[in-house]
mmCIF file of C-alpha atoms in Angstrom:
data_model
loop_
_atom_site.group_PDB
_atom_site.id
_atom_site.type_symbol
_atom_site.label_atom_id
_atom_site.label_comp_id
_atom_site.label_asym_id
_atom_site.label_seq_id
_atom_site.Cartn_x
_atom_site.Cartn_y
_atom_site.Cartn_z
ATOM 1 C CA UNK A 1 69.557 18.068 90.815
ATOM 2 C CA UNK A 2 67.210 20.075 92.537
ATOM 3 C CA UNK A 3 67.162 19.293 96.599
ATOM 4 C CA UNK A 4 64.459 18.179 98.709
ATOM 5 C CA UNK A 5 65.940 21.735 100.528
ATOM 6 C CA UNK A 6 65.326 23.896 97.600
ATOM 7 C CA UNK A 7 61.939 22.115 96.669
ATOM 8 C CA UNK A 8 60.651 22.843 100.226
ATOM 9 C CA UNK A 9 61.948 26.789 100.382
ATOM 10 C CA UNK A 10 60.457 27.332 97.066
ATOM 11 C CA UNK A 11 57.393 25.587 98.079
ATOM 12 C CA UNK A 12 57.295 28.078 101.182
ATOM 13 C CA UNK A 13 57.248 31.312 98.593
ATOM 14 C CA UNK A 14 54.897 29.299 96.574
ATOM 15 C CA UNK A 15 52.519 29.359 100.059
ATOM 16 C CA UNK A 16 52.943 32.987 100.763
ATOM 17 C CA UNK A 17 51.672 33.927 96.965
ATOM 18 C CA UNK A 18 48.759 31.342 97.435
ATOM 19 C CA UNK A 19 47.879 33.304 100.935
ATOM 20 C CA UNK A 20 47.988 36.803 98.813
ATOM 21 C CA UNK A 21 45.667 35.272 96.283
ATOM 22 C CA UNK A 22 42.931 34.221 99.053
ATOM 23 C CA UNK A 23 43.377 37.934 100.759
ATOM 24 C CA UNK A 24 43.046 39.994 97.266
ATOM 25 C CA UNK A 25 40.459 37.815 95.195
ATOM 26 C CA UNK A 26 39.006 35.340 96.356
ATOM 27 C CA UNK A 27 37.265 34.538 93.270
ATOM 28 C CA UNK A 28 39.913 34.373 91.270
ATOM 29 C CA UNK A 29 38.953 32.046 88.022
ATOM 30 C CA UNK A 30 41.153 31.516 85.134
ATOM 31 C CA UNK A 31 39.620 28.980 83.054
ATOM 32 C CA UNK A 32 35.610 29.046 82.721
ATOM 33 C CA UNK A 33 35.199 24.629 82.823
ATOM 34 C CA UNK A 34 31.474 24.147 81.721
ATOM 35 C CA UNK A 35 32.093 20.495 82.812
ATOM 36 C CA UNK A 36 33.800 18.731 85.584
ATOM 37 C CA UNK A 37 33.659 15.044 85.909
ATOM 38 C CA UNK A 38 35.134 13.531 89.467
ATOM 39 C CA UNK A 39 36.880 9.841 89.792
ATOM 40 C CA UNK A 40 38.851 8.265 93.059
ATOM 41 C CA UNK A 41 38.534 8.183 96.462
ATOM 42 C CA UNK A 42 37.764 10.026 99.617
ATOM 43 C CA UNK A 43 39.919 12.970 99.400
ATOM 44 C CA UNK A 44 37.374 14.121 96.310
ATOM 45 C CA UNK A 45 34.232 11.920 97.469
ATOM 46 C CA UNK A 46 31.140 14.281 98.355
ATOM 47 C CA UNK A 47 29.178 11.718 99.610
ATOM 48 C CA UNK A 48 28.706 8.844 97.054
ATOM 49 C CA UNK A 49 29.127 6.274 100.063
ATOM 50 C CA UNK A 50 25.724 8.035 101.657
ATOM 51 C CA UNK A 51 23.872 5.576 99.275
ATOM 52 C CA UNK A 52 25.690 2.268 99.643
ATOM 53 C CA UNK A 53 24.580 0.167 101.975
ATOM 54 C CA UNK A 54 26.545 -1.493 105.179
ATOM 55 C CA UNK A 55 29.468 0.835 103.780
ATOM 56 C CA UNK A 56 31.978 2.080 106.951
ATOM 57 C CA UNK A 57 33.166 4.591 104.573
ATOM 58 C CA UNK A 58 31.366 7.150 105.633
ATOM 59 C CA UNK A 59 31.487 10.614 106.506
ATOM 60 C CA UNK A 60 27.809 12.034 106.864
ATOM 61 C CA UNK A 61 27.700 12.728 111.152
ATOM 62 C CA UNK A 62 29.095 15.361 113.199
ATOM 63 C CA UNK A 63 31.949 16.390 113.404
ATOM 64 C CA UNK A 64 32.566 15.819 109.596
ATOM 65 C CA UNK A 65 31.047 19.173 108.165
ATOM 66 C CA UNK A 66 31.339 21.178 111.215
ATOM 67 C CA UNK A 67 32.741 24.310 109.393
ATOM 68 C CA UNK A 68 30.566 23.360 106.252
ATOM 69 C CA UNK A 69 27.596 26.012 105.369
ATOM 70 C CA UNK A 70 25.161 25.487 108.040
ATOM 71 C CA UNK A 71 27.146 22.457 109.529
ATOM 72 C CA UNK A 72 26.083 19.764 107.751
ATOM 73 C CA UNK A 73 28.171 16.745 107.452
ATOM 74 C CA UNK A 74 27.352 16.142 103.708
ATOM 75 C CA UNK A 75 30.033 12.511 103.261
ATOM 76 C CA UNK A 76 32.870 14.944 103.011
ATOM 77 C CA UNK A 77 35.462 13.271 104.694
ATOM 78 C CA UNK A 78 36.454 17.166 106.048
ATOM 79 C CA UNK A 79 35.678 19.656 108.829
ATOM 80 C CA UNK A 80 34.472 21.764 105.310
ATOM 81 C CA UNK A 81 35.028 21.897 101.798
ATOM 82 C CA UNK A 82 37.413 18.826 99.767
ATOM 83 C CA UNK A 83 39.974 19.758 97.250
ATOM 84 C CA UNK A 84 37.164 18.819 94.521
ATOM 85 C CA UNK A 85 34.944 21.807 95.866
ATOM 86 C CA UNK A 86 38.079 24.138 95.150
ATOM 87 C CA UNK A 87 38.975 22.777 91.616
ATOM 88 C CA UNK A 88 35.246 23.299 90.453
ATOM 89 C CA UNK A 89 35.126 26.674 92.150
ATOM 90 C CA UNK A 90 38.272 27.940 90.200
ATOM 91 C CA UNK A 91 38.153 26.160 87.463
ATOM 92 C CA UNK A 92 34.725 26.679 86.307
ATOM 93 C CA UNK A 93 33.004 29.480 88.838
ATOM 94 C CA UNK A 94 30.976 26.546 90.358
ATOM 95 C CA UNK A 95 30.304 26.833 93.896
ATOM 96 C CA UNK A 96 31.621 23.296 94.882
ATOM 97 C CA UNK A 97 31.473 19.973 93.557
ATOM 98 C CA UNK A 98 29.263 18.865 90.880
ATOM 99 C CA UNK A 99 26.702 16.131 93.033
ATOM 100 C CA UNK A 100 27.423 12.841 93.532
ATOM 101 C CA UNK A 101 26.182 10.190 90.761
ATOM 102 C CA UNK A 102 24.517 8.386 93.293
ATOM 103 C CA UNK A 103 22.901 11.357 94.848
ATOM 104 C CA UNK A 104 21.670 12.485 91.116
ATOM 105 C CA UNK A 105 20.134 8.981 90.189
ATOM 106 C CA UNK A 106 17.665 9.172 93.421
ATOM 107 C CA UNK A 107 15.763 12.174 91.367
ATOM 108 C CA UNK A 108 15.175 10.162 88.165
ATOM 109 C CA UNK A 109 13.235 13.838 86.904
ATOM 110 C CA UNK A 110 16.098 15.952 87.881
ATOM 111 C CA UNK A 111 18.901 13.545 86.565
ATOM 112 C CA UNK A 112 19.341 14.069 82.767
ATOM 113 C CA UNK A 113 19.401 18.190 83.646
ATOM 114 C CA UNK A 114 21.684 17.854 86.699
ATOM 115 C CA UNK A 115 24.827 16.154 84.877
ATOM 116 C CA UNK A 116 25.523 18.358 81.963
ATOM 117 C CA UNK A 117 27.822 20.519 84.312
ATOM 118 C CA UNK A 118 29.718 17.413 85.647
ATOM 119 C CA UNK A 119 28.951 14.531 88.326
ATOM 120 C CA UNK A 120 31.366 13.382 91.197
ATOM 121 C CA UNK A 121 31.859 9.642 91.375
ATOM 122 C CA UNK A 122 34.355 9.336 93.755
ATOM 123 C CA UNK A 123 34.061 6.485 96.798
ATOM 124 C CA UNK A 124 36.015 7.011 100.181
ATOM 125 C CA UNK A 125 37.923 3.598 100.554
ATOM 126 C CA UNK A 126 37.929 2.921 96.660
ATOM 127 C CA UNK A 127 41.165 2.707 94.687
ATOM 128 C CA UNK A 128 42.351 1.458 91.326
ATOM 129 C CA UNK A 129 42.442 -2.164 92.076
ATOM 130 C CA UNK A 130 38.284 -3.630 91.920
ATOM 131 C CA UNK A 131 38.702 -5.207 95.784
ATOM 132 C CA UNK A 132 40.293 -2.569 97.326
ATOM 133 C CA UNK A 133 38.576 -1.129 100.113
ATOM 134 C CA UNK A 134 35.913 -3.840 100.187
ATOM 135 C CA UNK A 135 37.634 -5.768 102.973
ATOM 136 C CA UNK A 136 37.822 -3.178 105.405
ATOM 137 C CA UNK A 137 35.003 -0.991 104.305
ATOM 138 C CA UNK A 138 32.308 -3.681 103.313
ATOM 139 C CA UNK A 139 31.025 -1.461 100.423
ATOM 140 C CA UNK A 140 33.207 0.833 97.867
ATOM 141 C CA UNK A 141 32.668 1.625 94.619
ATOM 142 C CA UNK A 142 35.625 1.271 92.774
ATOM 143 C CA UNK A 143 37.212 2.887 90.195
ATOM 144 C CA UNK A 144 36.249 0.255 87.552
ATOM 145 C CA UNK A 145 32.480 1.002 88.597
ATOM 146 C CA UNK A 146 33.201 5.197 88.366
ATOM 147 C CA UNK A 147 34.096 4.662 84.985
ATOM 148 C CA UNK A 148 30.907 2.285 84.380
ATOM 149 C CA UNK A 149 28.585 4.744 86.138
ATOM 150 C CA UNK A 150 30.373 7.824 83.510
ATOM 151 C CA UNK A 151 29.281 5.510 80.586
ATOM 152 C CA UNK A 152 25.916 5.696 81.904
ATOM 153 C CA UNK A 153 26.196 9.557 81.849
ATOM 154 C CA UNK A 154 27.862 10.041 79.088
ATOM 155 C CA UNK A 155 25.291 7.822 77.380
ATOM 156 C CA UNK A 156 22.172 10.444 78.509
ATOM 157 C CA UNK A 157 24.305 13.410 77.393
ATOM 158 C CA UNK A 158 24.227 12.427 73.761
ATOM 159 C CA UNK A 159 20.230 11.347 74.086
ATOM 160 C CA UNK A 160 20.254 15.187 75.356
ATOM 161 C CA UNK A 161 22.206 16.580 72.696
ATOM 162 C CA UNK A 162 23.015 14.400 70.307
ATOM 163 C CA UNK A 163 26.710 12.986 69.126
ATOM 164 C CA UNK A 164 28.202 15.868 67.832
ATOM 165 C CA UNK A 165 27.523 18.139 70.824
ATOM 166 C CA UNK A 166 27.659 15.816 73.679
ATOM 167 C CA UNK A 167 31.037 14.427 72.099
ATOM 168 C CA UNK A 168 32.286 17.947 72.096
ATOM 169 C CA UNK A 169 31.061 18.735 75.788
ATOM 170 C CA UNK A 170 32.527 15.704 76.546
ATOM 171 C CA UNK A 171 36.008 16.190 74.966
ATOM 172 C CA UNK A 172 36.470 19.815 76.435
ATOM 173 C CA UNK A 173 35.054 18.524 80.140
ATOM 174 C CA UNK A 174 38.166 18.586 82.484
ATOM 175 C CA UNK A 175 38.306 14.793 84.312
ATOM 176 C CA UNK A 176 39.722 15.053 87.792
ATOM 177 C CA UNK A 177 41.472 12.063 89.393
ATOM 178 C CA UNK A 178 42.416 11.182 93.321
ATOM 179 C CA UNK A 179 43.178 7.654 93.336
ATOM 180 C CA UNK A 180 45.787 5.004 94.900
ATOM 181 C CA UNK A 181 46.405 5.625 98.470
ATOM 182 C CA UNK A 182 43.711 3.021 99.276
ATOM 183 C CA UNK A 183 45.847 0.068 97.558
ATOM 184 C CA UNK A 184 48.914 0.650 99.599
ATOM 185 C CA UNK A 185 47.008 1.181 102.679
ATOM 186 C CA UNK A 186 45.472 -2.255 101.939
ATOM 187 C CA UNK A 187 48.310 -4.086 101.722
ATOM 188 C CA UNK A 188 49.595 -2.498 104.252
ATOM 189 C CA UNK A 189 46.528 -3.500 106.891
ATOM 190 C CA UNK A 190 46.638 -6.829 105.479
ATOM 191 C CA UNK A 191 49.862 -8.063 104.050
ATOM 192 C CA UNK A 192 49.062 -9.601 100.820
ATOM 193 C CA UNK A 193 51.005 -12.231 99.154
ATOM 194 C CA UNK A 194 52.869 -10.093 97.027
ATOM 195 C CA UNK A 195 55.719 -8.171 96.271
ATOM 196 C CA UNK A 196 56.031 -4.040 95.840
ATOM 197 C CA UNK A 197 57.432 -4.472 92.428
ATOM 198 C CA UNK A 198 54.392 -7.101 91.506
ATOM 199 C CA UNK A 199 51.703 -4.450 93.122
ATOM 200 C CA UNK A 200 53.085 -1.569 91.147
ATOM 201 C CA UNK A 201 52.981 -3.393 87.970
ATOM 202 C CA UNK A 202 49.540 -4.740 88.892
ATOM 203 C CA UNK A 203 48.199 -0.842 89.635
ATOM 204 C CA UNK A 204 50.392 0.974 86.747
ATOM 205 C CA UNK A 205 48.642 -1.658 84.098
ATOM 206 C CA UNK A 206 45.175 -1.321 85.510
ATOM 207 C CA UNK A 207 45.465 2.263 85.884
ATOM 208 C CA UNK A 208 46.236 2.455 82.220
ATOM 209 C CA UNK A 209 43.157 0.163 81.431
ATOM 210 C CA UNK A 210 41.395 2.544 83.037
ATOM 211 C CA UNK A 211 42.783 6.071 81.491
ATOM 212 C CA UNK A 212 42.533 4.140 78.116
ATOM 213 C CA UNK A 213 38.532 3.534 79.237
ATOM 214 C CA UNK A 214 38.003 6.884 79.877
ATOM 215 C CA UNK A 215 39.722 8.215 76.756
ATOM 216 C CA UNK A 216 37.700 6.013 74.463
ATOM 217 C CA UNK A 217 34.328 7.452 76.285
ATOM 218 C CA UNK A 218 35.621 10.867 74.550
ATOM 219 C CA UNK A 219 38.008 12.277 77.866
ATOM 220 C CA UNK A 220 40.928 14.233 77.157
ATOM 221 C CA UNK A 221 41.881 16.395 79.749
ATOM 222 C CA UNK A 222 42.999 14.702 82.946
ATOM 223 C CA UNK A 223 44.043 16.467 86.411
ATOM 224 C CA UNK A 224 45.151 13.974 88.471
ATOM 225 C CA UNK A 225 46.254 13.643 92.014
ATOM 226 C CA UNK A 226 49.739 11.927 92.921
ATOM 227 C CA UNK A 227 49.722 9.677 96.630
ATOM 228 C CA UNK A 228 50.885 12.229 99.592
ATOM 229 C CA UNK A 229 52.954 10.591 101.852
ATOM 230 C CA UNK A 230 50.363 8.393 103.096
ATOM 231 C CA UNK A 231 53.225 6.779 105.806
ATOM 232 C CA UNK A 232 52.999 10.170 107.462
ATOM 233 C CA UNK A 233 49.900 10.636 108.463
ATOM 234 C CA UNK A 234 47.735 10.461 111.840
ATOM 235 C CA UNK A 235 46.455 6.869 111.579
ATOM 236 C CA UNK A 236 50.016 5.428 110.577
ATOM 237 C CA UNK A 237 51.788 7.340 113.019
ATOM 238 C CA UNK A 238 49.356 6.244 115.634
ATOM 239 C CA UNK A 239 50.723 2.788 114.998
ATOM 240 C CA UNK A 240 54.669 3.563 114.338
ATOM 241 C CA UNK A 241 57.422 3.040 116.817
ATOM 242 C CA UNK A 242 58.261 6.566 118.137
ATOM 243 C CA UNK A 243 55.031 8.155 115.788
ATOM 244 C CA UNK A 244 57.372 8.142 113.053
ATOM 245 C CA UNK A 245 56.230 8.218 109.418
ATOM 246 C CA UNK A 246 56.018 5.036 107.378
ATOM 247 C CA UNK A 247 58.775 5.239 105.107
ATOM 248 C CA UNK A 248 57.930 1.810 103.263
ATOM 249 C CA UNK A 249 54.494 3.488 102.844
ATOM 250 C CA UNK A 250 56.249 6.286 101.749
ATOM 251 C CA UNK A 251 58.564 4.809 99.488
ATOM 252 C CA UNK A 252 55.421 3.568 97.809
ATOM 253 C CA UNK A 253 53.881 6.509 96.904
ATOM 254 C CA UNK A 254 56.762 8.233 95.485
ATOM 255 C CA UNK A 255 57.466 4.645 93.616
ATOM 256 C CA UNK A 256 53.971 4.936 92.142
ATOM 257 C CA UNK A 257 54.215 8.720 91.682
ATOM 258 C CA UNK A 258 57.232 8.241 88.844
ATOM 259 C CA UNK A 259 55.335 5.454 87.221
ATOM 260 C CA UNK A 260 52.293 7.329 86.986
ATOM 261 C CA UNK A 261 54.174 10.137 84.899
ATOM 262 C CA UNK A 262 55.758 7.452 82.437
ATOM 263 C CA UNK A 263 52.361 6.092 82.058
ATOM 264 C CA UNK A 264 51.051 9.223 81.281
ATOM 265 C CA UNK A 265 53.862 10.550 79.067
ATOM 266 C CA UNK A 266 53.419 6.884 76.889
ATOM 267 C CA UNK A 267 49.460 7.175 77.216
ATOM 268 C CA UNK A 268 49.602 10.787 75.802
ATOM 269 C CA UNK A 269 51.903 9.844 73.099
ATOM 270 C CA UNK A 270 49.268 6.927 71.820
ATOM 271 C CA UNK A 271 46.179 8.702 72.341
ATOM 272 C CA UNK A 272 45.743 11.895 69.841
ATOM 273 C CA UNK A 273 44.726 15.048 71.807
ATOM 274 C CA UNK A 274 45.273 13.528 75.039
ATOM 275 C CA UNK A 275 46.510 16.491 77.579
ATOM 276 C CA UNK A 276 47.206 15.758 81.388
ATOM 277 C CA UNK A 277 48.419 17.042 84.114
ATOM 278 C CA UNK A 278 50.264 15.117 87.110
ATOM 279 C CA UNK A 279 50.063 16.848 90.390
ATOM 280 C CA UNK A 280 53.120 16.001 93.217
ATOM 281 C CA UNK A 281 50.937 15.943 96.384
ATOM 282 C CA UNK A 282 53.960 14.039 98.160
ATOM 283 C CA UNK A 283 56.186 16.862 97.800
ATOM 284 C CA UNK A 284 53.600 19.671 98.330
ATOM 285 C CA UNK A 285 52.402 17.658 101.883
ATOM 286 C CA UNK A 286 56.033 17.246 102.546
ATOM 287 C CA UNK A 287 56.534 20.669 102.541
ATOM 288 C CA UNK A 288 54.212 21.624 104.637
ATOM 289 C CA UNK A 289 54.849 18.882 107.065
ATOM 290 C CA UNK A 290 58.862 19.824 107.048
ATOM 291 C CA UNK A 291 58.292 23.925 107.119
ATOM 292 C CA UNK A 292 54.876 23.812 109.082
ATOM 293 C CA UNK A 293 55.036 27.362 110.414
ATOM 294 C CA UNK A 294 56.036 29.042 106.738
ATOM 295 C CA UNK A 295 52.777 27.177 105.556
ATOM 296 C CA UNK A 296 50.592 28.381 107.903
ATOM 297 C CA UNK A 297 50.384 25.328 110.116
ATOM 298 C CA UNK A 298 50.817 24.634 113.961
ATOM 299 C CA UNK A 299 50.148 21.161 113.784
ATOM 300 C CA UNK A 300 51.394 18.583 110.948
ATOM 301 C CA UNK A 301 51.507 15.571 112.854
ATOM 302 C CA UNK A 302 47.821 15.337 114.936
ATOM 303 C CA UNK A 303 44.708 14.958 113.536
ATOM 304 C CA UNK A 304 42.452 17.569 114.728
ATOM 305 C CA UNK A 305 39.463 15.033 115.257
ATOM 306 C CA UNK A 306 40.119 11.347 116.562
ATOM 307 C CA UNK A 307 40.446 9.552 119.542
ATOM 308 C CA UNK A 308 44.386 7.711 120.868
ATOM 309 C CA UNK A 309 47.661 8.790 119.636
ATOM 310 C CA UNK A 310 47.982 11.491 117.073
ATOM 311 C CA UNK A 311 43.856 11.045 116.787
ATOM 312 C CA UNK A 312 44.727 8.749 114.582
ATOM 313 C CA UNK A 313 42.743 5.210 116.050
ATOM 314 C CA UNK A 314 39.125 5.611 114.734
ATOM 315 C CA UNK A 315 37.094 8.161 112.355
ATOM 316 C CA UNK A 316 35.861 11.268 113.845
ATOM 317 C CA UNK A 317 32.852 11.386 115.191
ATOM 318 C CA UNK A 318 30.789 13.491 118.229
ATOM 319 C CA UNK A 319 32.231 11.043 120.440
ATOM 320 C CA UNK A 320 36.081 12.140 119.659
ATOM 321 C CA UNK A 321 38.517 14.644 120.771
ATOM 322 C CA UNK A 322 37.986 17.801 118.604
ATOM 323 C CA UNK A 323 40.580 20.437 118.337
ATOM 324 C CA UNK A 324 39.176 23.959 118.312
ATOM 325 C CA UNK A 325 41.609 25.910 115.971
ATOM 326 C CA UNK A 326 41.200 23.981 112.840
ATOM 327 C CA UNK A 327 42.943 25.804 110.572
ATOM 328 C CA UNK A 328 46.229 25.306 112.718
ATOM 329 C CA UNK A 329 45.872 21.648 111.443
ATOM 330 C CA UNK A 330 47.021 20.033 108.273
ATOM 331 C CA UNK A 331 45.203 16.994 109.341
ATOM 332 C CA UNK A 332 41.023 16.858 109.994
ATOM 333 C CA UNK A 333 41.308 13.035 110.445
ATOM 334 C CA UNK A 334 42.983 10.433 110.584
ATOM 335 C CA UNK A 335 44.014 10.108 107.167
ATOM 336 C CA UNK A 336 42.232 13.904 105.205
ATOM 337 C CA UNK A 337 43.264 17.265 105.517
ATOM 338 C CA UNK A 338 41.329 20.153 106.608
ATOM 339 C CA UNK A 339 39.649 22.454 104.633
ATOM 340 C CA UNK A 340 42.714 24.692 104.849
ATOM 341 C CA UNK A 341 44.572 21.799 103.691
ATOM 342 C CA UNK A 342 42.487 21.006 100.699
ATOM 343 C CA UNK A 343 42.471 24.604 99.950
ATOM 344 C CA UNK A 344 46.041 25.223 99.727
ATOM 345 C CA UNK A 345 46.518 21.902 97.878
ATOM 346 C CA UNK A 346 43.813 23.174 94.958
ATOM 347 C CA UNK A 347 45.192 26.278 94.791
ATOM 348 C CA UNK A 348 48.713 24.833 93.968
ATOM 349 C CA UNK A 349 47.655 22.253 91.435
ATOM 350 C CA UNK A 350 45.558 24.901 89.617
ATOM 351 C CA UNK A 351 48.365 27.843 89.599
ATOM 352 C CA UNK A 352 51.561 26.537 90.492
ATOM 353 C CA UNK A 353 54.355 27.261 88.214
ATOM 354 C CA UNK A 354 57.734 24.818 87.334
ATOM 355 C CA UNK A 355 57.541 21.409 87.436
ATOM 356 C CA UNK A 356 58.418 20.671 90.973
ATOM 357 C CA UNK A 357 54.115 20.911 92.156
ATOM 358 C CA UNK A 358 52.387 19.916 89.006
ATOM 359 C CA UNK A 359 53.936 18.718 85.525
ATOM 360 C CA UNK A 360 53.760 18.971 82.988
ATOM 361 C CA UNK A 361 51.621 22.266 82.889
ATOM 362 C CA UNK A 362 49.204 23.290 85.671
ATOM 363 C CA UNK A 363 45.312 22.533 85.996
ATOM 364 C CA UNK A 364 44.469 25.754 85.104
ATOM 365 C CA UNK A 365 46.201 25.669 81.909
ATOM 366 C CA UNK A 366 45.187 22.270 81.015
ATOM 367 C CA UNK A 367 41.389 23.259 81.397
ATOM 368 C CA UNK A 368 41.940 26.118 79.041
ATOM 369 C CA UNK A 369 42.981 23.213 76.377
ATOM 370 C CA UNK A 370 39.949 23.436 73.446
ATOM 371 C CA UNK A 371 38.947 20.307 71.709
#
């Protein structure tokens, strides 16, 4: 059995190798993916919630986007680009993630011509369960609703291309999913009357049905982010005695990762031509936290932008304390990674070898599979 120390050492070596990749070939593309569809939460959201009336889960004002081109606050929960942008950039030679579905539908004249290269459905604050995020953020798009939006897109693509060509495009598209953290955050905040075992079962069962819905619509290649050590984010450290990580939340993340892997193994066996890659965001992020210097960071506990202890009490605004050296920080705000950390995570998922960080194959290998 490989111990955590060995994993952290391997991660440090891999990060060094990725730094070499960044400096030597910033436009490295291994898979030429023509279409990417993105689902999930704020880790990969590119502005969905800008279009939701009354939503509190927004990032469309400074200091969000301070390092994005033209310093634009796009709705990404980042100082710049997020993991979806980098994965799209390296998988399919995109400049950034495909646009948000709710942004595209505002432009009816160009909607159909815009969707063939992909759509981003992700919504900050959302989760696997339909009610997740609504109590705290008032208005988010659940994963179930995101899949319904994809069904609309799939219908439009069929109208444009016809059944045969549309089915081939849908089957060879890359499906990126980042979801689950907010389901556990809601349990932490509101202490719903449900046991950990019941919550894990409900999440796994619901997620299985959602993946089946996507498969039935033609999806075949699933790149999935595992939940990171959510108990170590600045928002949780800020309310934990001594500023420690909340190990209960961290254990939920690890248990759900294992449950997700088991689910995906059974799902791929039961559904022909289904392929997946599952990223171990927990081990990747914990490796950075426990080996900050080796990973190229200086600050791995406190957010770059926020207020209160660990800058974890409230969202980033122009009234927040803002760090100057953002590339030295793991966390941008109370929940989300900096642009630098997002790029590091994306490249790890895309190109890591071995089984420690992404299983059974990495994202770039998954993307090359043709149906």
